[in-house]
mmCIF file of C-alpha atoms in Angstrom:
data_model
loop_
_atom_site.group_PDB
_atom_site.id
_atom_site.type_symbol
_atom_site.label_atom_id
_atom_site.label_comp_id
_atom_site.label_asym_id
_atom_site.label_seq_id
_atom_site.Cartn_x
_atom_site.Cartn_y
_atom_site.Cartn_z
ATOM 1 C CA MET A 1 -4.079 1.135 -29.995
ATOM 2 C CA ALA A 2 -1.883 4.168 -30.433
ATOM 3 C CA ASN A 3 0.008 4.707 -33.677
ATOM 4 C CA ILE A 4 2.573 7.242 -32.527
ATOM 5 C CA LYS A 5 5.780 5.857 -31.055
ATOM 6 C CA SER A 6 5.699 8.083 -27.976
ATOM 7 C CA ALA A 7 2.058 7.189 -27.318
ATOM 8 C CA ILE A 8 2.871 3.475 -27.544
ATOM 9 C CA LYS A 9 5.697 3.942 -25.053
ATOM 10 C CA ARG A 10 3.421 5.943 -22.746
ATOM 11 C CA VAL A 11 0.834 3.150 -22.747
ATOM 12 C CA LYS A 12 3.532 0.632 -21.813
ATOM 13 C CA THR A 13 4.942 2.763 -19.011
ATOM 14 C CA SER A 14 1.520 3.626 -17.585
ATOM 15 C CA ASN A 15 0.530 -0.060 -17.573
ATOM 16 C CA ALA A 16 3.767 -0.981 -15.811
ATOM 17 C CA ALA A 17 3.286 1.793 -13.245
ATOM 18 C CA GLY A 18 -0.306 0.718 -12.643
ATOM 19 C CA GLU A 19 0.726 -2.870 -12.000
ATOM 20 C CA LYS A 20 3.434 -1.693 -9.605
ATOM 21 C CA ASN A 21 0.941 0.499 -7.730
ATOM 22 C CA ILE A 22 -1.562 -2.338 -7.425
ATOM 23 C CA ALA A 23 1.141 -4.680 -6.164
ATOM 24 C CA GLN A 24 2.276 -2.177 -3.536
ATOM 25 C CA LYS A 25 -1.288 -1.510 -2.391
ATOM 26 C CA ASN A 26 -1.972 -5.252 -2.116
ATOM 27 C CA GLN A 27 1.209 -5.672 -0.092
ATOM 28 C CA MET A 28 0.031 -2.925 2.261
ATOM 29 C CA LEU A 29 -3.406 -4.485 2.709
ATOM 30 C CA THR A 30 -1.871 -7.907 3.341
ATOM 31 C CA ALA A 31 0.395 -6.453 6.022
ATOM 32 C CA VAL A 32 -2.562 -4.713 7.674
ATOM 33 C CA LYS A 33 -4.630 -7.908 7.695
ATOM 34 C CA ALA A 34 -1.730 -9.895 9.128
ATOM 35 C CA ALA A 35 -1.262 -7.328 11.896
ATOM 36 C CA GLN A 36 -4.986 -7.329 12.719
ATOM 37 C CA ALA A 37 -5.068 -11.117 12.848
ATOM 38 C CA ALA A 38 -1.998 -11.229 15.091
ATOM 39 C CA LYS A 39 -3.514 -8.681 17.482
ATOM 40 C CA ALA A 40 -6.784 -10.611 17.614
ATOM 41 C CA GLU A 41 -4.970 -13.841 18.449
ATOM 42 C CA GLY A 42 -2.631 -12.180 20.913
ATOM 43 C CA ALA A 43 0.461 -13.401 19.057
ATOM 44 C CA ASN A 44 3.948 -12.690 20.359
ATOM 45 C CA ASN A 45 5.030 -10.888 17.180
ATOM 46 C CA ALA A 46 1.948 -8.648 16.954
ATOM 47 C CA GLU A 47 3.927 -5.494 17.744
ATOM 48 C CA GLU A 48 6.440 -6.273 14.998
ATOM 49 C CA LEU A 49 3.669 -6.935 12.463
ATOM 50 C CA VAL A 50 1.984 -3.653 13.387
ATOM 51 C CA ASN A 51 5.244 -1.792 12.776
ATOM 52 C CA VAL A 52 5.614 -3.470 9.373
ATOM 53 C CA ALA A 53 2.025 -2.507 8.533
ATOM 54 C CA PHE A 54 2.719 1.103 9.585
ATOM 55 C CA LYS A 55 5.709 1.157 7.255
ATOM 56 C CA HIS A 56 3.631 -0.085 4.310
ATOM 57 C CA ILE A 57 0.803 2.348 5.084
ATOM 58 C CA ASP A 58 3.200 5.301 5.238
ATOM 59 C CA LYS A 59 4.816 4.337 1.930
ATOM 60 C CA ALA A 60 1.437 3.999 0.231
ATOM 61 C CA ALA A 61 0.287 7.366 1.564
ATOM 62 C CA LYS A 62 3.514 9.015 0.457
ATOM 63 C CA LYS A 63 3.002 7.729 -3.088
ATOM 64 C CA ASN A 64 -0.702 8.700 -3.076
ATOM 65 C CA LEU A 65 -1.918 5.119 -3.355
ATOM 66 C CA VAL A 66 -4.229 5.839 -0.425
ATOM 67 C CA HIS A 67 -5.377 9.201 0.874
ATOM 68 C CA LYS A 68 -3.409 10.553 3.812
ATOM 69 C CA ASN A 69 -6.526 10.647 5.994
ATOM 70 C CA LYS A 70 -7.294 7.011 5.214
ATOM 71 C CA ALA A 71 -3.706 6.094 6.043
ATOM 72 C CA SER A 72 -4.009 7.923 9.340
ATOM 73 C CA ARG A 73 -7.299 6.173 10.098
ATOM 74 C CA MET A 74 -5.812 2.750 9.314
ATOM 75 C CA LYS A 75 -2.852 3.410 11.597
ATOM 76 C CA SER A 76 -5.167 4.610 14.349
ATOM 77 C CA GLN A 77 -7.313 1.486 14.126
ATOM 78 C CA LEU A 78 -4.227 -0.732 14.238
ATOM 79 C CA SER A 79 -2.812 1.014 17.278
ATOM 80 C CA LYS A 80 -6.010 0.579 19.345
#
């Protein structure tokens, strides 16, 4: 564990940021899975779920949680 006050604070902030990033990435993946399941079933709200998934994918790519090419590939697969 760090002894210097600023290093202790940095550890706390980096842990908090990491948890936030993981939560946002999980939210994105959940939205993508929900959209894929809705498309497979032919649900009425599939288009809406795809749009929500696109929104989460774009946010994750903007914050570098996923690479921009992966985000583009995910969106392409959803739109098929």
